[in-house]
PDB file of C-alpha atoms in Angstrom:
ATOM      1  CA  MET D   1      -0.161   0.004   0.009  1.00  0.00           C
ATOM      2  CA  ALA D   2       1.532   3.383  -0.807  1.00  0.00           C
ATOM      3  CA  ALA D   3       1.897   5.941   1.732  1.00  0.00           C
ATOM      4  CA  ALA D   4      -0.767   8.530   1.529  1.00  0.00           C
ATOM      5  CA  LYS D   5       0.341  12.188   1.566  1.00  0.00           C
ATOM      6  CA  TYR D   6      -1.704  14.728   3.450  1.00  0.00           C
ATOM      7  CA  ASP D   7      -1.388  18.285   2.997  1.00  0.00           C
ATOM      8  CA  VAL D   8      -1.715  20.182   6.182  1.00  0.00           C
ATOM      9  CA  LYS D   9      -0.853  23.624   6.246  1.00  0.00           C
ATOM     10  CA  LYS D  10       0.848  25.122   9.161  1.00  0.00           C
ATOM     11  CA  PHE D  11      -1.615  26.932  11.784  1.00  0.00           C
ATOM     12  CA  THR D  12      -1.528  30.669  11.530  1.00  0.00           C
ATOM     13  CA  SER D  13      -3.515  33.092  13.504  1.00  0.00           C
ATOM     14  CA  THR D  14      -5.525  33.600  10.077  1.00  0.00           C
ATOM     15  CA  ASN D  15      -6.563  29.718   9.714  1.00  0.00           C
ATOM     16  CA  ASP D  16      -9.443  28.154  11.228  1.00  0.00           C
ATOM     17  CA  PHE D  17      -8.383  26.412  14.230  1.00  0.00           C
ATOM     18  CA  GLU D  18     -10.979  23.933  14.469  1.00  0.00           C
ATOM     19  CA  LEU D  19     -10.455  22.758  10.901  1.00  0.00           C
ATOM     20  CA  TRP D  20      -6.609  22.617  11.370  1.00  0.00           C
ATOM     21  CA  ARG D  21      -6.935  20.609  14.588  1.00  0.00           C
ATOM     22  CA  MET D  22      -9.424  18.296  13.011  1.00  0.00           C
ATOM     23  CA  LYS D  23      -7.072  17.712   9.928  1.00  0.00           C
ATOM     24  CA  MET D  24      -4.005  17.178  12.275  1.00  0.00           C
ATOM     25  CA  LYS D  25      -5.882  14.705  14.424  1.00  0.00           C
ATOM     26  CA  ALA D  26      -6.891  12.831  11.364  1.00  0.00           C
ATOM     27  CA  LEU D  27      -3.547  12.605   9.908  1.00  0.00           C
ATOM     28  CA  LEU D  28      -1.980  11.563  13.525  1.00  0.00           C
ATOM     29  CA  VAL D  29      -4.809   8.870  13.663  1.00  0.00           C
ATOM     30  CA  HIS D  30      -3.767   7.750  10.233  1.00  0.00           C
ATOM     31  CA  GLN D  31      -0.350   7.389  10.927  1.00  0.00           C
ATOM     32  CA  GLY D  32      -0.699   5.762  14.531  1.00  0.00           C
ATOM     33  CA  MET D  33       0.874   8.509  16.669  1.00  0.00           C
ATOM     34  CA  TYR D  34      -2.068   9.876  18.047  1.00  0.00           C
ATOM     35  CA  GLU D  35      -2.539   7.628  20.953  1.00  0.00           C
ATOM     36  CA  ALA D  36       1.259   7.914  21.721  1.00  0.00           C
ATOM     37  CA  LEU D  37       0.891  11.605  21.591  1.00  0.00           C
ATOM     38  CA  LEU D  38      -2.027  11.640  23.572  1.00  0.00           C
ATOM     39  CA  ARG D  39      -0.066   9.729  26.415  1.00  0.00           C
ATOM     40  CA  GLU D  40       2.860  11.624  26.393  1.00  0.00           C
ATOM     41  CA  SER D  41       0.575  14.780  26.750  1.00  0.00           C
ATOM     42  CA  LEU D  42      -1.111  13.356  29.548  1.00  0.00           C
ATOM     43  CA  PHE D  43       2.319  12.200  31.422  1.00  0.00           C
ATOM     44  CA  LEU D  44       3.682  16.052  30.728  1.00  0.00           C
ATOM     45  CA  ILE D  45       0.482  17.514  32.254  1.00  0.00           C
ATOM     46  CA  ARG D  46       0.767  15.287  35.523  1.00  0.00           C
ATOM     47  CA  CYS D  47       4.544  16.095  35.793  1.00  0.00           C
ATOM     48  CA  LEU D  48       3.585  19.807  35.427  1.00  0.00           C
ATOM     49  CA  ILE D  49       1.123  19.344  38.120  1.00  0.00           C
ATOM     50  CA  LYS D  50       3.398  17.616  40.582  1.00  0.00           C
ATOM     51  CA  THR D  51       6.039  20.248  39.907  1.00  0.00           C
ATOM     52  CA  ARG D  52       3.313  23.498  40.597  1.00  0.00           C
ATOM     53  CA  LYS D  53       2.482  21.523  43.781  1.00  0.00           C
ATOM     54  CA  ARG D  54       5.901  21.494  45.076  1.00  0.00           C
ATOM     55  CA  LEU D  55       6.638  24.940  43.854  1.00  0.00           C
ATOM     56  CA  LEU D  56       3.730  26.238  45.616  1.00  0.00           C
ATOM     57  CA  GLN D  57       4.506  24.566  48.986  1.00  0.00           C
ATOM     58  CA  ARG D  58       8.046  25.675  48.704  1.00  0.00           C
ATOM     59  CA  LEU D  59       6.623  29.418  48.117  1.00  0.00           C
ATOM     60  CA  ILE D  60       4.489  28.785  51.224  1.00  0.00           C
ATOM     61  CA  VAL D  61       7.395  27.543  53.393  1.00  0.00           C
ATOM     62  CA  LEU D  62       9.729  30.467  52.194  1.00  0.00           C
ATOM     63  CA  TYR D  63       6.777  33.094  52.958  1.00  0.00           C
ATOM     64  CA  LEU D  64       6.199  31.650  56.522  1.00  0.00           C
ATOM     65  CA  LYS D  65       9.840  31.630  57.302  1.00  0.00           C
ATOM     66  CA  GLN D  66       9.917  35.079  56.044  1.00  0.00           C
ATOM     67  CA  ALA D  67       7.031  36.277  58.438  1.00  0.00           C
ATOM     68  CA  MET D  68       8.767  34.248  61.212  1.00  0.00           C
ATOM     69  CA  TYR D  69      12.060  35.943  61.007  1.00  0.00           C
ATOM     70  CA  SER D  70      10.869  39.347  60.333  1.00  0.00           C
ATOM     71  CA  PHE D  71       8.352  39.509  63.039  1.00  0.00           C
ATOM     72  CA  LYS D  72       8.438  42.393  65.333  1.00  0.00           C
ATOM     73  CA  MET D  73       6.397  43.815  68.203  1.00  0.00           C
ATOM     74  CA  ILE D  74       4.234  46.876  67.437  1.00  0.00           C
ATOM     75  CA  GLU D  75       4.321  49.380  70.261  1.00  0.00           C
ATOM     76  CA  ASP D  76       0.632  50.158  70.268  1.00  0.00           C
ATOM     77  CA  LYS D  77      -0.228  46.104  70.800  1.00  0.00           C
ATOM     78  CA  SER D  78      -0.137  44.491  73.998  1.00  0.00           C
ATOM     79  CA  ILE D  79       1.947  41.819  74.884  1.00  0.00           C
ATOM     80  CA  GLY D  80      -0.773  39.148  74.884  1.00  0.00           C
ATOM     81  CA  GLU D  81      -1.807  40.330  71.412  1.00  0.00           C
ATOM     82  CA  HIS D  82       1.802  39.964  70.164  1.00  0.00           C
ATOM     83  CA  ILE D  83       2.145  36.518  71.730  1.00  0.00           C
ATOM     84  CA  ASP D  84      -0.928  35.242  70.094  1.00  0.00           C
ATOM     85  CA  GLU D  85       0.205  36.329  66.771  1.00  0.00           C
ATOM     86  CA  PHE D  86       3.653  34.695  67.542  1.00  0.00           C
ATOM     87  CA  ASN D  87       1.786  31.773  68.244  1.00  0.00           C
ATOM     88  CA  LYS D  88      -0.251  32.135  65.031  1.00  0.00           C
ATOM     89  CA  LEU D  89       3.017  32.033  62.947  1.00  0.00           C
ATOM     90  CA  ILE D  90       4.049  28.809  65.102  1.00  0.00           C
ATOM     91  CA  LEU D  91       0.938  26.980  64.455  1.00  0.00           C
ATOM     92  CA  ASP D  92       0.895  27.913  60.497  1.00  0.00           C
ATOM     93  CA  ARG D  93       4.256  26.453  60.040  1.00  0.00           C
ATOM     94  CA  GLU D  94       3.284  23.333  61.993  1.00  0.00           C
ATOM     95  CA  ASN D  95       0.206  23.042  59.847  1.00  0.00           C
ATOM     96  CA  ILE D  96       2.682  22.383  56.791  1.00  0.00           C
ATOM     97  CA  GLY D  97       4.901  20.230  58.575  1.00  0.00           C
ATOM     98  CA  VAL D  98       7.822  22.589  59.586  1.00  0.00           C
ATOM     99  CA  THR D  99       8.555  22.529  63.307  1.00  0.00           C
ATOM    100  CA  ILE D 100      10.827  24.759  65.130  1.00  0.00           C
ATOM    101  CA  GLU D 101      12.498  23.724  68.431  1.00  0.00           C
ATOM    102  CA  ASP D 102      11.260  24.946  71.789  1.00  0.00           C
ATOM    103  CA  GLU D 103      14.462  26.996  72.465  1.00  0.00           C
ATOM    104  CA  ASP D 104      14.557  28.472  69.024  1.00  0.00           C
ATOM    105  CA  GLN D 105      11.016  29.697  69.656  1.00  0.00           C
ATOM    106  CA  ALA D 106      11.937  31.329  72.804  1.00  0.00           C
ATOM    107  CA  PHE D 107      14.568  33.115  71.300  1.00  0.00           C
ATOM    108  CA  LEU D 108      12.596  33.993  68.230  1.00  0.00           C
ATOM    109  CA  LEU D 109       9.995  35.552  70.763  1.00  0.00           C
ATOM    110  CA  PHE D 110      12.642  37.383  72.648  1.00  0.00           C
ATOM    111  CA  SER D 111      14.069  38.827  69.368  1.00  0.00           C
ATOM    112  CA  SER D 112      10.563  40.005  68.238  1.00  0.00           C
ATOM    113  CA  LEU D 113      10.068  42.145  71.686  1.00  0.00           C
ATOM    114  CA  SER D 114      10.344  45.919  71.589  1.00  0.00           C
ATOM    115  CA  LYS D 115      13.234  47.694  73.539  1.00  0.00           C
ATOM    116  CA  SER D 116      11.029  48.488  76.283  1.00  0.00           C
ATOM    117  CA  PHE D 117      11.394  44.590  77.464  1.00  0.00           C
ATOM    118  CA  VAL D 118      15.132  44.798  77.655  1.00  0.00           C
ATOM    119  CA  TYR D 119      15.108  44.177  81.163  1.00  0.00           C
ATOM    120  CA  PHE D 120      12.895  41.471  80.881  1.00  0.00           C
ATOM    121  CA  LYS D 121      14.904  39.785  78.713  1.00  0.00           C
ATOM    122  CA  ASP D 122      18.011  40.036  80.880  1.00  0.00           C
ATOM    123  CA  THR D 123      16.237  38.620  83.699  1.00  0.00           C
ATOM    124  CA  MET D 124      14.898  35.875  81.787  1.00  0.00           C
ATOM    125  CA  LEU D 125      18.312  34.915  80.449  1.00  0.00           C
ATOM    126  CA  TYR D 126      20.199  35.482  83.595  1.00  0.00           C
ATOM    127  CA  GLY D 127      21.910  32.251  84.955  1.00  0.00           C
ATOM    128  CA  ARG D 128      20.270  30.034  82.602  1.00  0.00           C
ATOM    129  CA  GLU D 129      22.040  27.356  80.102  1.00  0.00           C
ATOM    130  CA  SER D 130      18.688  27.040  78.124  1.00  0.00           C
ATOM    131  CA  ILE D 131      15.352  28.488  77.894  1.00  0.00           C
ATOM    132  CA  THR D 132      11.996  27.232  76.717  1.00  0.00           C
ATOM    133  CA  LEU D 133       8.952  29.099  75.111  1.00  0.00           C
ATOM    134  CA  ASP D 134       6.872  28.027  78.507  1.00  0.00           C
ATOM    135  CA  ASP D 135       9.719  30.024  80.721  1.00  0.00           C
ATOM    136  CA  VAL D 136       9.174  32.981  78.656  1.00  0.00           C
TER     137      VAL D 136
END
């Protein structure tokens, strides 16, 4: 059997896309390549979805990390409100599987306090080898 020659012109924005798509599909089916291309396309779509999920998760982790390490007390807020916001940041990170050790949490909270708490910080740290968030 002689190979049939199909003349499908290159798609340009002036062509009818639906007609071009039908002709290309017919050509691919005729040559036995349609199923292979379809499987390959599905594989690529799955890979893109996985990559997008990983990228989104990484962006969330980086955002929460930036929020945690740049967290500072606003002078107008009470210490209770500040601690509530701090705990929310900690819980947000734990919800995505990122934990911070207790001593590190204590130091992050200390470093976020305003300058008016300098004596409190000195008193809490004086004579201690380690500190926990509960101590604070």
